[in-house]
Tab-separated table of C-alpha atoms in Angstrom:
chain	number	residue	atom	x	y	z
A	1	MET	CA	-294.023	-0.544	-17.232
A	2	LYS	CA	-292.589	-0.689	-13.721
A	3	LYS	CA	-290.981	-3.985	-14.631
A	4	TYR	CA	-289.057	-2.405	-17.533
A	5	LEU	CA	-287.909	0.509	-15.417
A	6	LEU	CA	-286.540	-1.867	-12.793
A	7	ILE	CA	-284.532	-3.779	-15.431
A	8	LEU	CA	-283.007	-0.535	-16.788
A	9	ALA	CA	-282.064	0.589	-13.291
A	10	ILE	CA	-280.036	-2.618	-12.885
A	11	ILE	CA	-278.392	-2.643	-16.385
A	12	ILE	CA	-277.159	0.985	-16.529
A	13	PRO	CA	-274.932	0.831	-13.390
A	14	LEU	CA	-273.534	-2.515	-14.564
A	15	GLY	CA	-272.580	-0.970	-17.951
A	16	GLY	CA	-270.700	1.816	-16.239
A	17	PHE	CA	-268.903	-0.750	-14.114
A	18	PHE	CA	-267.765	-2.746	-17.207
A	19	VAL	CA	-266.593	0.438	-18.984
A	20	ALA	CA	-264.587	1.449	-15.955
A	21	PHE	CA	-263.114	-2.052	-15.608
A	22	GLN	CA	-262.069	-2.129	-19.296
A	23	HIS	CA	-260.395	1.275	-18.968
A	24	PHE	CA	-258.533	0.159	-15.863
A	25	SER	CA	-257.272	-3.032	-17.575
A	26	SER	CA	-255.967	-1.268	-20.652
A	27	ALA	CA	-254.205	1.319	-18.491
A	28	LYS	CA	-252.105	-1.443	-16.893
A	29	THR	CA	-250.778	-2.639	-20.268
A	30	ILE	CA	-249.495	0.731	-21.480
A	31	LYS	CA	-245.714	0.528	-21.979
A	32	SER	CA	-243.283	3.303	-21.226
A	33	PRO	CA	-242.382	5.341	-24.310
A	34	ARG	CA	-239.132	4.294	-26.049
A	35	ILE	CA	-236.412	6.873	-25.599
A	36	VAL	CA	-233.572	7.427	-28.083
A	37	ALA	CA	-230.459	8.844	-26.483
A	38	LYS	CA	-227.098	9.824	-27.860
A	39	ASN	CA	-224.122	7.895	-26.574
A	40	PRO	CA	-220.642	9.494	-26.341
A	41	ALA	CA	-219.776	8.175	-29.784
A	42	ASN	CA	-222.876	9.943	-31.232
A	43	LYS	CA	-224.642	6.657	-32.051
A	44	ASN	CA	-228.320	6.123	-31.407
A	45	VAL	CA	-229.031	3.814	-28.483
A	46	THR	CA	-232.566	2.492	-28.076
A	47	GLN	CA	-233.623	1.712	-24.536
A	48	ASP	CA	-236.829	0.962	-22.668
A	49	GLU	CA	-236.076	3.102	-19.637
A	50	PRO	CA	-234.750	6.644	-19.318
A	51	GLN	CA	-231.003	6.909	-18.720
A	52	SER	CA	-229.036	9.394	-16.729
A	53	ALA	CA	-226.994	11.846	-18.762
A	54	PRO	CA	-223.373	10.684	-19.152
A	55	ILE	CA	-220.921	12.291	-16.736
A	56	THR	CA	-218.319	14.307	-18.595
A	57	LYS	CA	-214.944	14.484	-16.929
A	58	PRO	CA	-213.203	17.843	-17.065
A	59	GLU	CA	-210.366	17.977	-19.569
A	60	ILE	CA	-206.950	18.266	-17.913
A	61	GLN	CA	-204.221	20.125	-19.749
A	62	ALA	CA	-200.851	18.357	-19.474
A	63	SER	CA	-197.912	20.515	-18.455
A	64	THR	CA	-195.037	20.761	-20.901
A	65	THR	CA	-192.518	20.829	-18.048
A	66	LEU	CA	-191.837	18.059	-15.587
A	67	LYS	CA	-191.770	19.679	-12.156
A	68	THR	CA	-189.094	18.437	-9.753
A	69	ASP	CA	-186.953	20.042	-7.093
A	70	ASN	CA	-183.905	20.089	-9.336
A	71	PRO	CA	-183.035	23.440	-10.952
A	72	THR	CA	-182.012	21.741	-14.205
A	73	ASP	CA	-185.600	20.931	-15.253
A	74	GLN	CA	-186.046	21.190	-19.004
A	75	PRO	CA	-189.152	21.271	-21.218
A	76	ILE	CA	-190.311	17.929	-22.562
A	77	LYS	CA	-189.809	17.948	-26.333
A	78	THR	CA	-191.750	15.977	-28.895
A	79	SER	CA	-189.320	16.513	-31.778
A	80	CYS	CA	-185.674	17.495	-32.012
A	81	GLN	CA	-182.677	17.277	-34.277
A	82	TYR	CA	-179.551	18.133	-32.297
A	83	PRO	CA	-178.230	17.240	-28.822
A	84	SER	CA	-177.928	20.963	-28.069
A	85	GLU	CA	-181.738	21.151	-28.078
A	86	ILE	CA	-181.754	18.880	-25.016
A	87	LEU	CA	-178.581	19.788	-23.119
A	88	ASN	CA	-176.881	23.142	-22.667
A	89	LEU	CA	-173.599	22.591	-24.517
A	90	SER	CA	-172.359	26.170	-24.540
A	91	ASN	CA	-169.337	25.403	-22.334
A	92	TRP	CA	-168.368	22.012	-23.686
A	93	LYS	CA	-166.531	20.380	-26.569
A	94	GLN	CA	-167.358	16.886	-27.842
A	95	THR	CA	-164.733	14.212	-28.498
A	96	LEU	CA	-165.844	11.444	-30.869
A	97	PRO	CA	-164.486	7.905	-31.423
A	98	THR	CA	-163.766	8.834	-35.041
A	99	GLY	CA	-160.878	10.548	-36.855
A	100	SER	CA	-157.289	9.450	-37.349
A	101	ASN	CA	-155.000	7.485	-35.030
A	102	LYS	CA	-154.627	9.297	-31.673
A	103	LYS	CA	-156.367	12.319	-33.201
A	104	PRO	CA	-160.097	11.897	-32.607
A	105	THR	CA	-162.646	14.295	-34.042
A	106	GLU	CA	-163.485	17.193	-31.714
A	107	ILE	CA	-166.435	19.553	-32.092
A	108	LYS	CA	-166.538	22.909	-30.324
A	109	GLU	CA	-169.009	25.709	-30.076
A	110	ILE	CA	-170.459	27.295	-32.230
A	111	ALA	CA	-170.470	24.182	-34.435
A	112	LEU	CA	-171.680	21.998	-31.554
A	113	ALA	CA	-174.994	23.867	-31.464
A	114	SER	CA	-176.058	22.298	-34.760
A	115	PHE	CA	-174.128	19.047	-34.720
A	116	GLN	CA	-174.868	15.355	-34.383
A	117	ALA	CA	-172.894	12.247	-35.330
A	118	ARG	CA	-174.996	9.094	-35.567
A	119	PRO	CA	-174.680	6.714	-33.808
A	120	TYR	CA	-172.014	8.207	-31.543
A	121	PHE	CA	-173.594	11.500	-30.459
A	122	LEU	CA	-177.284	12.183	-31.034
A	123	ALA	CA	-180.643	13.006	-29.479
A	124	ASN	CA	-182.613	9.943	-28.414
A	125	SER	CA	-185.983	9.094	-29.962
A	126	SER	CA	-187.882	10.608	-27.013
A	127	CYS	CA	-185.993	13.910	-27.275
A	128	ASP	CA	-185.333	13.846	-23.543
A	129	GLY	CA	-181.753	12.568	-23.568
A	130	VAL	CA	-178.485	12.610	-25.503
A	131	VAL	CA	-176.864	9.317	-26.547
A	132	PHE	CA	-173.066	8.937	-26.222
A	133	ARG	CA	-171.654	5.756	-27.824
A	134	ALA	CA	-168.047	4.616	-28.114
A	135	PRO	CA	-167.321	1.291	-29.898
A	136	VAL	CA	-164.300	-0.769	-28.898
A	137	ASN	CA	-162.736	-0.181	-32.331
A	138	GLY	CA	-163.014	3.598	-32.001
A	139	VAL	CA	-160.224	6.149	-32.290
A	140	THR	CA	-158.539	7.056	-28.993
A	141	THR	CA	-156.822	10.185	-27.725
A	142	SER	CA	-153.049	10.373	-27.413
A	143	GLY	CA	-153.266	9.885	-23.663
A	144	SER	CA	-155.504	6.813	-23.597
A	145	GLY	CA	-155.890	3.376	-25.134
A	146	TYR	CA	-159.672	3.472	-24.851
A	147	PRO	CA	-162.280	5.161	-27.090
A	148	ARG	CA	-164.752	7.766	-25.930
A	149	SER	CA	-167.777	9.787	-26.914
A	150	GLU	CA	-167.404	12.402	-24.246
A	151	LEU	CA	-167.870	16.066	-23.422
A	152	ARG	CA	-164.955	18.063	-22.048
A	153	GLU	CA	-165.592	21.187	-19.953
A	154	MET	CA	-164.787	24.542	-21.565
A	155	THR	CA	-165.117	28.209	-20.587
A	156	ASN	CA	-165.823	31.495	-22.322
A	157	GLY	CA	-168.708	30.100	-24.346
A	158	GLY	CA	-166.749	27.030	-25.431
A	159	LYS	CA	-163.712	28.969	-26.651
A	160	SER	CA	-161.206	28.070	-23.930
A	161	LEU	CA	-160.285	24.926	-22.017
A	162	ALA	CA	-161.553	24.866	-18.443
A	163	SER	CA	-158.751	24.549	-15.895
A	164	TRP	CA	-159.748	25.333	-12.319
A	165	SER	CA	-158.390	24.964	-8.846
A	166	THR	CA	-160.213	22.973	-6.187
A	167	THR	CA	-159.488	25.816	-3.745
A	168	SER	CA	-160.398	28.873	-5.841
A	169	ALA	CA	-164.210	28.636	-5.881
A	170	ILE	CA	-167.087	26.155	-5.963
A	171	HIS	CA	-167.082	23.998	-9.089
A	172	SER	CA	-169.862	21.445	-9.595
A	173	MET	CA	-171.372	19.185	-12.240
A	174	TYR	CA	-174.806	17.580	-11.988
A	175	LEU	CA	-175.713	14.563	-14.151
A	176	GLU	CA	-178.903	12.592	-14.551
A	177	GLN	CA	-178.038	9.645	-16.758
A	178	ALA	CA	-178.252	5.952	-17.531
A	179	ILE	CA	-175.597	3.546	-18.751
A	180	THR	CA	-177.315	1.628	-21.520
A	181	ALA	CA	-174.599	-0.652	-22.951
A	182	VAL	CA	-171.243	-2.178	-22.040
A	183	PRO	CA	-168.719	-4.065	-24.197
A	184	LYS	CA	-169.361	-7.786	-24.608
A	185	LYS	CA	-166.254	-9.094	-22.856
A	186	LYS	CA	-164.727	-6.372	-20.685
A	187	LYS	CA	-167.939	-4.802	-19.451
A	188	HIS	CA	-166.503	-1.534	-18.136
A	189	VAL	CA	-167.655	2.052	-18.815
A	190	VAL	CA	-166.822	5.388	-17.163
A	191	ALA	CA	-169.734	7.848	-17.006
A	192	GLY	CA	-168.651	11.186	-15.565
A	193	GLN	CA	-165.360	12.326	-14.073
A	194	ILE	CA	-163.115	15.043	-12.704
A	195	HIS	CA	-159.818	15.131	-14.553
A	196	ASP	CA	-156.696	17.163	-13.897
A	197	ALA	CA	-153.765	18.077	-16.133
A	198	ASP	CA	-152.288	14.575	-15.820
A	199	ASP	CA	-154.948	11.955	-15.161
A	200	ASP	CA	-158.448	11.259	-13.911
A	201	VAL	CA	-158.996	12.301	-10.290
A	202	VAL	CA	-162.322	10.630	-9.520
A	203	VAL	CA	-164.839	8.922	-11.826
A	204	ILE	CA	-168.167	7.096	-11.832
A	205	ARG	CA	-167.375	3.630	-13.120
A	206	LEU	CA	-169.435	0.587	-14.041
A	207	GLU	CA	-167.720	-2.780	-13.978
A	208	TYR	CA	-170.942	-4.519	-14.804
A	209	PRO	CA	-172.942	-5.044	-12.723
A	210	LYS	CA	-171.115	-3.039	-10.018
A	211	LEU	CA	-171.488	0.751	-10.146
A	212	PHE	CA	-168.990	2.569	-7.933
A	213	VAL	CA	-166.754	5.575	-7.335
A	214	ASP	CA	-163.234	5.080	-8.650
A	215	ILE	CA	-160.361	7.227	-7.305
A	216	ASN	CA	-157.602	7.192	-9.908
A	217	GLY	CA	-157.741	3.420	-10.272
A	218	LYS	CA	-158.695	2.596	-6.688
A	219	ALA	CA	-162.193	1.387	-5.900
A	220	GLY	CA	-164.201	3.689	-3.675
A	221	PRO	CA	-167.728	3.307	-2.311
A	222	THR	CA	-170.196	1.126	-4.197
A	223	LEU	CA	-173.217	3.034	-5.494
A	224	ASP	CA	-175.154	0.030	-6.806
A	225	PRO	CA	-173.859	-3.543	-6.481
A	226	ASN	CA	-176.264	-4.872	-9.110
A	227	TYR	CA	-176.833	-2.068	-11.588
A	228	THR	CA	-179.350	-2.728	-14.366
A	229	LEU	CA	-178.501	-1.294	-17.788
A	230	GLY	CA	-180.816	1.589	-18.617
A	231	LYS	CA	-181.573	2.485	-14.993
A	232	LYS	CA	-181.485	6.247	-14.434
A	233	PHE	CA	-179.396	7.680	-11.636
A	234	SER	CA	-178.072	11.097	-10.672
A	235	VAL	CA	-174.624	12.112	-9.532
A	236	LYS	CA	-173.226	15.465	-8.483
A	237	PHE	CA	-169.545	16.356	-8.209
A	238	VAL	CA	-168.695	19.352	-5.998
A	239	ALA	CA	-165.175	20.737	-5.553
A	240	ASP	CA	-164.852	23.402	-2.860
A	241	LYS	CA	-162.173	24.531	-0.401
A	242	GLY	CA	-159.817	21.708	-1.279
A	243	THR	CA	-162.439	18.962	-0.923
A	244	ILE	CA	-164.274	16.954	-3.577
A	245	ASN	CA	-167.693	15.616	-2.616
A	246	ILE	CA	-169.863	13.226	-4.632
A	247	PHE	CA	-173.618	12.991	-4.142
A	248	TYR	CA	-175.646	10.079	-5.512
A	249	ASN	CA	-179.381	10.009	-6.310
A	250	GLU	CA	-180.102	13.352	-4.635
A	251	SER	CA	-178.517	12.291	-1.334
A	252	ALA	CA	-178.515	15.030	1.312
A	253	SER	CA	-174.949	14.201	2.352
A	254	PRO	CA	-172.072	13.079	0.135
A	255	VAL	CA	-171.519	9.384	-0.466
A	256	PHE	CA	-167.824	10.102	-0.968
A	257	SER	CA	-165.420	12.880	0.086
A	258	MET	CA	-161.745	13.362	-0.566
A	259	LYS	CA	-159.156	16.063	0.066
A	260	LYS	CA	-157.737	17.398	-3.148
A	261	SER	CA	-155.780	20.592	-3.632
A	262	GLY	CA	-154.526	21.435	-7.085
A	263	THR	CA	-155.081	23.191	-10.392
A	264	GLY	CA	-155.750	22.112	-13.971
A	265	ASN	CA	-159.038	20.402	-13.133
A	266	TYR	CA	-162.102	20.027	-15.394
A	267	PHE	CA	-165.244	17.934	-15.748
A	268	LYS	CA	-166.023	15.272	-18.356
A	269	ALA	CA	-169.362	13.614	-19.148
A	270	GLY	CA	-170.500	10.922	-21.579
A	271	ALA	CA	-169.326	7.404	-22.463
A	272	TYR	CA	-165.684	6.497	-21.906
A	273	THR	CA	-165.540	2.820	-22.897
A	274	GLN	CA	-162.918	0.928	-20.895
A	275	SER	CA	-162.130	-1.698	-23.522
A	276	ASN	CA	-160.647	-1.982	-27.000
A	277	CYS	CA	-160.090	-4.549	-29.725
A	278	SER	CA	-157.154	-6.158	-27.886
A	279	LYS	CA	-159.528	-7.091	-25.056
A	280	GLU	CA	-162.516	-8.182	-27.148
A	281	THR	CA	-163.264	-11.036	-29.536
A	282	ASP	CA	-165.734	-8.827	-31.410
A	283	CYS	CA	-163.835	-5.837	-32.781
A	284	SER	CA	-166.687	-4.055	-34.535
A	285	ASP	CA	-169.030	-1.086	-34.317
A	286	ASN	CA	-171.618	-3.411	-32.775
A	287	ASN	CA	-169.558	-3.801	-29.592
A	288	PHE	CA	-169.671	-0.595	-27.573
A	289	GLY	CA	-170.239	1.280	-24.348
A	290	GLU	CA	-173.134	3.720	-24.253
A	291	VAL	CA	-174.524	6.360	-21.894
A	292	VAL	CA	-177.650	8.505	-22.172
A	293	ILE	CA	-177.525	11.864	-20.382
A	294	TYR	CA	-180.885	13.411	-19.526
A	295	LYS	CA	-179.722	16.407	-17.513
A	296	LEU	CA	-176.388	18.172	-17.324
A	297	ALA	CA	-175.546	21.337	-15.419
A	298	LEU	CA	-172.340	23.127	-14.464
A	299	GLN	CA	-171.784	25.633	-11.710
């Protein structure tokens, strides 16, 4: 009897040891539970380990207005129909390279507010600029042999021709623009000027690739010796106390100054192509000068 009791005393502890060992072994082989998480595209992603929740970036609302230091900032449009939706044309008239000999088509306010003339005067595809195009075969004015798609300064809401004195008050015009095309042979375009009753006083002229100030046919300071077509630049004309100053690309001081006392002055802006069919081998609508104006302001 004692013999059997001794055997049981040895077997029972050993059984407990084997049970414990089996439990310990199976615990080591337990796998982590499979977790199903949602990815940002709302698709199920199966993974063997937990993942951190995706970081969601805060949504940033884009401003509809480009902020700069210039007071002529305008809202960025996504659709438009007329140039007047981009530029304030209330004190301008538009001269086109169309019409009859020496009598080009002119559009004044109030008609200018709802007017375009493709491809000579229209809003660009981005609705942030106005395209002015004058082909070498275009109609010219009586006082010039060259075609233009150009604005002429007016007063009284576009009803009267502007004609001011350089000594009477401050008169200024600010332009942000790009010259986008020149004629094929004579690659010259005027893009912005002060004119008087007789002739141009001072203009911004491109004789590609040289961009410079031109003083009634005489070359002034060079603004860009190697201008690239399509490159934006700004220019500001200021007439005050018998002096005309020109500022280029927001310069703090003028790049050009000249003494000028007189009346009958006014501003012009757009594309004044300095070539015609007599100077070109291609006398067609496909040969032209072109300017895009993004900002225009008078004072």
